[in-house]
Tab-separated table of C-alpha atoms and ligand atoms in Angstrom:
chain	number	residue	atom	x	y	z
A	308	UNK	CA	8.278	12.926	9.907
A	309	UNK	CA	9.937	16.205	8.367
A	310	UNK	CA	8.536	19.788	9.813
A	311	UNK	CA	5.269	20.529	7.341
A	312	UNK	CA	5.579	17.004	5.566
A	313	UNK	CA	2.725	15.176	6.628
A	314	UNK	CA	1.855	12.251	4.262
A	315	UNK	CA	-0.833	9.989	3.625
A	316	UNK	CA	-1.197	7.143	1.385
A	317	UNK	CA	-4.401	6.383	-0.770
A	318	UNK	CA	-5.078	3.246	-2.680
A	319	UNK	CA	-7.878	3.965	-5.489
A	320	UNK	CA	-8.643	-0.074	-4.894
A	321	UNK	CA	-9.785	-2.660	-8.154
A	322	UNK	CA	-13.490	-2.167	-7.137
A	323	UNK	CA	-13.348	1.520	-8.366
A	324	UNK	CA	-11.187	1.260	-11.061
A	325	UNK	CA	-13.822	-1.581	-12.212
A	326	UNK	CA	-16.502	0.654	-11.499
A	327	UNK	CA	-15.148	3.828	-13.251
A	328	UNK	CA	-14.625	5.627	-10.228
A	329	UNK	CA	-11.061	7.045	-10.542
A	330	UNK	CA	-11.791	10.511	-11.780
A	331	UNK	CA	-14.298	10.962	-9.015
A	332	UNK	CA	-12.195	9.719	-6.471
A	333	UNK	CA	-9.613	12.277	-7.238
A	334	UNK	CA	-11.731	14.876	-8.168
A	335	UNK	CA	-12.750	15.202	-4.216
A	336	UNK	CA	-9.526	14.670	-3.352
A	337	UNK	CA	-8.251	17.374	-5.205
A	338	UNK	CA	-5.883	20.385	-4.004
A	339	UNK	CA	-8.716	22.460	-4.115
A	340	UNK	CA	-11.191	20.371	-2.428
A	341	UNK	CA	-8.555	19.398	0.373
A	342	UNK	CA	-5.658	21.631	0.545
A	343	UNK	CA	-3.488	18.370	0.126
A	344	UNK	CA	-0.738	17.587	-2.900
A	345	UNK	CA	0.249	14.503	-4.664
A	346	UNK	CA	4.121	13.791	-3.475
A	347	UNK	CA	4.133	10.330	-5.360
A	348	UNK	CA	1.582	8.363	-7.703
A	349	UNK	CA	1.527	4.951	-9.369
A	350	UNK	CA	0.069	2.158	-10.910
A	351	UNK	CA	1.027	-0.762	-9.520
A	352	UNK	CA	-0.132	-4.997	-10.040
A	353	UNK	CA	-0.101	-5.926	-6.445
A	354	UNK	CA	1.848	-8.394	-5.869
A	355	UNK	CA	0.238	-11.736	-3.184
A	356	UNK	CA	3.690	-10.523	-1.561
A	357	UNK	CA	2.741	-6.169	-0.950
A	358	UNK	CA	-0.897	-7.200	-0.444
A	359	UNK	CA	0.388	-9.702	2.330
A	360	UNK	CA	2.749	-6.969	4.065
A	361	UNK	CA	0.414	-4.304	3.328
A	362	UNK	CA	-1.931	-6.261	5.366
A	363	UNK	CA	0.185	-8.045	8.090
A	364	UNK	CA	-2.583	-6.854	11.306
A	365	UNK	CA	-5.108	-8.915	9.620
A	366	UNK	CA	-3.025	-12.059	9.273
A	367	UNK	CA	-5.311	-15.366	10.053
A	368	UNK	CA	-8.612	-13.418	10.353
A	369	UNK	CA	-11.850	-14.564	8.610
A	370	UNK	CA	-11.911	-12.581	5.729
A	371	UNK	CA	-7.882	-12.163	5.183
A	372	UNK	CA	-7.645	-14.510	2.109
A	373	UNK	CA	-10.678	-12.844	0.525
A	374	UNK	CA	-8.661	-9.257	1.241
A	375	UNK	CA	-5.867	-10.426	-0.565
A	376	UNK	CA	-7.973	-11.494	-3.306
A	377	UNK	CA	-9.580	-8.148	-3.317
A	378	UNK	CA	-6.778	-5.961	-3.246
A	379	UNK	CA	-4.596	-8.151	-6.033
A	380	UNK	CA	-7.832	-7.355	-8.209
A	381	UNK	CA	-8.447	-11.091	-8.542
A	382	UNK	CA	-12.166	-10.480	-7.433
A	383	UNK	CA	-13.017	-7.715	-9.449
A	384	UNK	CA	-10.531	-8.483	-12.454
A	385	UNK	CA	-10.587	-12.822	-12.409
A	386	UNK	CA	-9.792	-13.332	-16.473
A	387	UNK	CA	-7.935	-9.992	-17.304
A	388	UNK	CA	-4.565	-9.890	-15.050
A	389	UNK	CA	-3.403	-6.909	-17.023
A	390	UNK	CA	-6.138	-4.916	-15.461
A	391	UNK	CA	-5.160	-6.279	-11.911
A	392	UNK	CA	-3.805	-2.765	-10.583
A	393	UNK	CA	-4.406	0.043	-7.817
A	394	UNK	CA	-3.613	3.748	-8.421
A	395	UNK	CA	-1.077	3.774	-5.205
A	396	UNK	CA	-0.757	7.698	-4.175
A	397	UNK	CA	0.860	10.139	-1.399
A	398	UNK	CA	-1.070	13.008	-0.802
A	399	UNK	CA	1.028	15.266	1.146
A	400	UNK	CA	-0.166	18.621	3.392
A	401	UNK	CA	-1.711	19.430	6.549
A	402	UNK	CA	-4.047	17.077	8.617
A	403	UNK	CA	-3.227	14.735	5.289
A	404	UNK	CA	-3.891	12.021	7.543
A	405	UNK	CA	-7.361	12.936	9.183
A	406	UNK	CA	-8.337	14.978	6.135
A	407	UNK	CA	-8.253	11.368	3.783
A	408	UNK	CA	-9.754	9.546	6.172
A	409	UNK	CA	-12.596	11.661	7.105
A	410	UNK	CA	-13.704	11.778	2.889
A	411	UNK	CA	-13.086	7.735	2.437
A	412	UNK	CA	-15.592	7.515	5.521
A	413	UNK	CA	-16.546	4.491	7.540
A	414	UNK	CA	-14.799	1.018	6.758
A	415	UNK	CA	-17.928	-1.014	6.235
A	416	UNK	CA	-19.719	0.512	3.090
A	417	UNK	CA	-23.572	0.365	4.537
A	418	UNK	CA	-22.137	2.032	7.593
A	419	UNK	CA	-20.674	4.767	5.544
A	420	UNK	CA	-24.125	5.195	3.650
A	421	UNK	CA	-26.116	5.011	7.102
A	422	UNK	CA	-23.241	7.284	9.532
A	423	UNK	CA	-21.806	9.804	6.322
A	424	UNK	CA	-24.294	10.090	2.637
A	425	UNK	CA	-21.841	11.487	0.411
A	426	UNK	CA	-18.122	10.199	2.044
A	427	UNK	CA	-16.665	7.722	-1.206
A	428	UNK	CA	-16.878	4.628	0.960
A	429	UNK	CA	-20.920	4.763	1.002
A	430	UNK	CA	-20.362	4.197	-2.746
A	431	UNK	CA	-19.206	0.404	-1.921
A	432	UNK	CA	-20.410	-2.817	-1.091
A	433	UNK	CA	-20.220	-5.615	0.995
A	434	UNK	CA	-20.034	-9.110	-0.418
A	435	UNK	CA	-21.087	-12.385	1.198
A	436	UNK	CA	-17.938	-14.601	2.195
A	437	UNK	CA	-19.284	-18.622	1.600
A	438	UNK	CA	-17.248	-20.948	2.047
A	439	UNK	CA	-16.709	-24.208	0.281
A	440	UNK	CA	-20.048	-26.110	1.039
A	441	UNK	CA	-21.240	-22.329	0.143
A	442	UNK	CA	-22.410	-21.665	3.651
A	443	UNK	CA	-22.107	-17.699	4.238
A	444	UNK	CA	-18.943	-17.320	6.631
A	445	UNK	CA	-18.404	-13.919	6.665
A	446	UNK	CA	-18.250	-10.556	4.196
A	447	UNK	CA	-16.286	-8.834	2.052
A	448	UNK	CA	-16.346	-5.117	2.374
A	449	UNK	CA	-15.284	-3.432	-1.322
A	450	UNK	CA	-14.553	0.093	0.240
A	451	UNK	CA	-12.980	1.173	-3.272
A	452	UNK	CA	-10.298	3.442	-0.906
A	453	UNK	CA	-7.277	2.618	1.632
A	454	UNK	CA	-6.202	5.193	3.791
A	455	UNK	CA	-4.017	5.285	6.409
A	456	UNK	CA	-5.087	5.592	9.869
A	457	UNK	CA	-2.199	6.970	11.695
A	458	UNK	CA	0.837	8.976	11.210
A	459	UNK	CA	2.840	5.747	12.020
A	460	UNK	CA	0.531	3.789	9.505
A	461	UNK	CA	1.271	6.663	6.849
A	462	UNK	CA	4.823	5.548	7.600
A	463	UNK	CA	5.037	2.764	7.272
A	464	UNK	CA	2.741	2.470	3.930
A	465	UNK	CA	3.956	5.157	2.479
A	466	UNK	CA	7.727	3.413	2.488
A	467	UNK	CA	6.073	-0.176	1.742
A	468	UNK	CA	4.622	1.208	-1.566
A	469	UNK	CA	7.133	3.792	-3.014
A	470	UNK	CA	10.890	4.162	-2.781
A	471	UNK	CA	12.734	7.450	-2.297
A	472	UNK	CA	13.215	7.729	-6.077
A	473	UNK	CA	9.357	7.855	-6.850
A	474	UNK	CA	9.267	11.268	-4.547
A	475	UNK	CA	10.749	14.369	-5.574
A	476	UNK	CA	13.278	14.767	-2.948
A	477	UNK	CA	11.802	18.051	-1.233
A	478	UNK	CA	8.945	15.959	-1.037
A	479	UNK	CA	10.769	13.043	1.375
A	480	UNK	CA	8.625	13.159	4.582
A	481	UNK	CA	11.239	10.391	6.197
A	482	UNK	CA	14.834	10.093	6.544
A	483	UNK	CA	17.529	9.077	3.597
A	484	UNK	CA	20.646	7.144	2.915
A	485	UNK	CA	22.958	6.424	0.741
A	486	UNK	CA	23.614	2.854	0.018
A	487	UNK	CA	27.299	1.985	0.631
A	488	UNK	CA	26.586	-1.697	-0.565
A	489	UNK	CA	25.295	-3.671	-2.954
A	490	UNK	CA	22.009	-5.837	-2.089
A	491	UNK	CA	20.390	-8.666	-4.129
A	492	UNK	CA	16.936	-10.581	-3.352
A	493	UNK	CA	16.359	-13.971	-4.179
A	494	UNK	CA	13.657	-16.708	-3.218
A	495	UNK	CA	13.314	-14.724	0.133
A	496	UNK	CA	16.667	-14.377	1.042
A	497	UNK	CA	18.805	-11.354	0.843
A	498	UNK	CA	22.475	-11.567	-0.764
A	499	UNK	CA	25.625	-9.472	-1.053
A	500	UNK	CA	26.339	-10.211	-4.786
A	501	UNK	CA	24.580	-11.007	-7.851
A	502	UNK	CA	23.245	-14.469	-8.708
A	503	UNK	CA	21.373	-15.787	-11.745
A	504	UNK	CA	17.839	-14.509	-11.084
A	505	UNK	CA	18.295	-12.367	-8.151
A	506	UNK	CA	17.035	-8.661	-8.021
A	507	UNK	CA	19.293	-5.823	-7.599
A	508	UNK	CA	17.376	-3.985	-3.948
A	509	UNK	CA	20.147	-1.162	-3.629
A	510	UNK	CA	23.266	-0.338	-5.475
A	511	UNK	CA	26.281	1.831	-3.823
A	512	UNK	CA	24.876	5.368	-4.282
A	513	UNK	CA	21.236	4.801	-4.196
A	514	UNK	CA	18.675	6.794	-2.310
A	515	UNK	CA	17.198	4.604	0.230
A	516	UNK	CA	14.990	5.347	3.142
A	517	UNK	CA	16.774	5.166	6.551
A	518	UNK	CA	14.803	2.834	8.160
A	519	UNK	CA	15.525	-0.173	5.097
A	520	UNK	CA	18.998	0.257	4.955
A	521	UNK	CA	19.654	0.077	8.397
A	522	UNK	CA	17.385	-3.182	8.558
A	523	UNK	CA	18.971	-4.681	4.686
A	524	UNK	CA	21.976	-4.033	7.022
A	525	UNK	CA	20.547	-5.984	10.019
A	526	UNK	CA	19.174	-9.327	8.290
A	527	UNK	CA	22.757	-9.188	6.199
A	528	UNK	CA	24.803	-9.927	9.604
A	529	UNK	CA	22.142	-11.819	10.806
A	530	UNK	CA	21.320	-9.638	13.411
A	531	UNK	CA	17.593	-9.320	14.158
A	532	UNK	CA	15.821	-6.791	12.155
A	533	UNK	CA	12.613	-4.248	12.891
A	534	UNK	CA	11.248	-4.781	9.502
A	535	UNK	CA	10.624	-8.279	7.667
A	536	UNK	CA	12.430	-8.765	4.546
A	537	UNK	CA	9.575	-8.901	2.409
A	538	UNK	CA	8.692	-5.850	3.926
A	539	UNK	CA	11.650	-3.721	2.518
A	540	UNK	CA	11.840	-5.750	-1.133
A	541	UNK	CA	8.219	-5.924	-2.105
A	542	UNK	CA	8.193	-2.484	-3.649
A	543	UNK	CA	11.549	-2.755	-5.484
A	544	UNK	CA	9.849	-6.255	-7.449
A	545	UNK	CA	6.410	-3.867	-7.874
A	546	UNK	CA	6.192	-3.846	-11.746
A	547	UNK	CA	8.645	-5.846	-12.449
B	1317	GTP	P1	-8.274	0.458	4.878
B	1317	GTP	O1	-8.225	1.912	4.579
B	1317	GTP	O2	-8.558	-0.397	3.672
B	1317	GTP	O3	-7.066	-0.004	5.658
B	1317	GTP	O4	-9.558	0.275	5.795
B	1317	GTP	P2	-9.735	0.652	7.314
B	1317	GTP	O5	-8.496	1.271	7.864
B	1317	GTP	O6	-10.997	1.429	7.418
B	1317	GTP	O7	-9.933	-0.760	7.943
B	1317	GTP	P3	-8.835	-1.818	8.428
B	1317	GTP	O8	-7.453	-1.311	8.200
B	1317	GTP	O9	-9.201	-2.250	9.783
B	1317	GTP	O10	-9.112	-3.025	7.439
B	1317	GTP	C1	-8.560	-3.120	6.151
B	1317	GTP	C2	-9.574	-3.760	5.225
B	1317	GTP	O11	-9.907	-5.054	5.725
B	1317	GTP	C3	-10.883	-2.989	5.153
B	1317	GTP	O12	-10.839	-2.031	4.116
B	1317	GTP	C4	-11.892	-4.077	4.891
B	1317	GTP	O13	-11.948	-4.378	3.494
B	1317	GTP	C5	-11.294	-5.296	5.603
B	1317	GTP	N1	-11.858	-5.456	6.941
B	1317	GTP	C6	-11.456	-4.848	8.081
B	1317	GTP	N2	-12.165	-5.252	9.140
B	1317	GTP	C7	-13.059	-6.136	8.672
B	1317	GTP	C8	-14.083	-6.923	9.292
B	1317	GTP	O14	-14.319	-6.888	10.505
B	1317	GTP	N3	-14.792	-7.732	8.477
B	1317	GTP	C9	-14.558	-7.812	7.144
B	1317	GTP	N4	-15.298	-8.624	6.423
B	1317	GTP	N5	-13.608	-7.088	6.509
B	1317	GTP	C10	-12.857	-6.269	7.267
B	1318	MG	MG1	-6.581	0.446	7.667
């Protein structure tokens, strides 16, 4: 991370948007209220493919499929997929990290009403997880936030969700390069020229961050790469 660059990312979740909540959210979250600025903000229909990535640690727990639900907005949004969005945003300033995560408050909403009145997660809920007999399994906790935890979880989600080109470039908290190369993506496999279908990743010139290009450059000699494919392409197919 760049000197004075610290970086968080926020995910105004389907729960709030359903529930009106986006002005409020960002009203405490505001420069005033936190010191912090936006660096990057968008809309974006999660894809099964970003909410899978964006959730990789919880892989094969309980409640995992029902997260992925949650987060594509196919719990909160079921018969209206062009309302199936988050509000995907950097803030960007000191303690960004710690700052964000001490407002969202504890993960499991009636823990954040009990341990913090007044933090946005006590404004949540926590659904019962049945499964297909309808015997409760587990929960589902709509926390109506995401923030990151870490620096190194601010990292990596901030570069999962937006590209270099969706930051103003004195904003870029993480290393640049230039693309020498063309890169194409299709049916989870990464090419070096276009095909019917496929998805332009980088072009030669384009911005890219460090880390992507050096793996894009990895998986395309078949050497073995930090970062999973799907890792690196989900936010170039986000809106597409
Ligand atoms: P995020 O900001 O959303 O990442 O929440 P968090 O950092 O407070 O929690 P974590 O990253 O561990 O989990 C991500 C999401 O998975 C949470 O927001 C919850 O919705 C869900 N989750 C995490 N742990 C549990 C759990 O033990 N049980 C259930 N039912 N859901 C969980
Ligand atoms: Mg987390």
């Amino acid at each position: 991370m760049k000197e004075g660059l610290e970086q968080t990312l926020v995910l105004i979740k389907p729960d709030a948007l359903r529930n009106s909540l986006t002005g409020y959210v960002l009203s405490l979250l505001s420069e005033y209220h936190t010191g912090l600025v936006f660096a990057g903000v968008k809309i974006v229909h999660v894809t099964t493919m970003l909410a899978a990535e964006h959730y990789a640690e919880h892989r094969g727990k309980i409640f995992y499929a029902s997260l992925i639900d949650y987060i594509t907005g196919a719990i909160h949004y079921p018969t209206a997929p062009e309302k199936q969005r988050v509000v995907a945003i950097i803030y960007q300033g000191p303690e960004a990290v710690t700052k964000l995560r001490a407002i969202a408050g504890p993960t499991n909403p009636h823990q954040a009403r009990d341990q913090k009145p007044g933090c946005i997660r006590a404004l949540g809920t926590v659904a019962p997880l049945k499964n297909t007999e309808g015997k409760v399994v587990g929960e589902r906790m709509d926390n109506l936030i995401h923030a990151s935890a870490t620096d190194e979880e601010a990292q990596r989600e901030v570069k999962l969700w937006f590209r270099p080109s969706d930051i103003p470039p004195a904003m870029h908290a993480y290393t640049t390069r230039e693309s020498g190369d063309h890169f194409y993506f299709k049916n989870g496999r990464l090419l070096s020229t276009h095909e019917q279908g496929s998805v332009l990743i980088a072009a030669p010139g384009d911005i890219v961050w460090e880390s992507d290009l050096s793996a894009l450059e990895e998986i395309r000699s078949s050497r073995p790469s930090s970062i999973p494919l799907d890792s690196i392409v989900a936010k170039y197919l986000i809106n597409r």
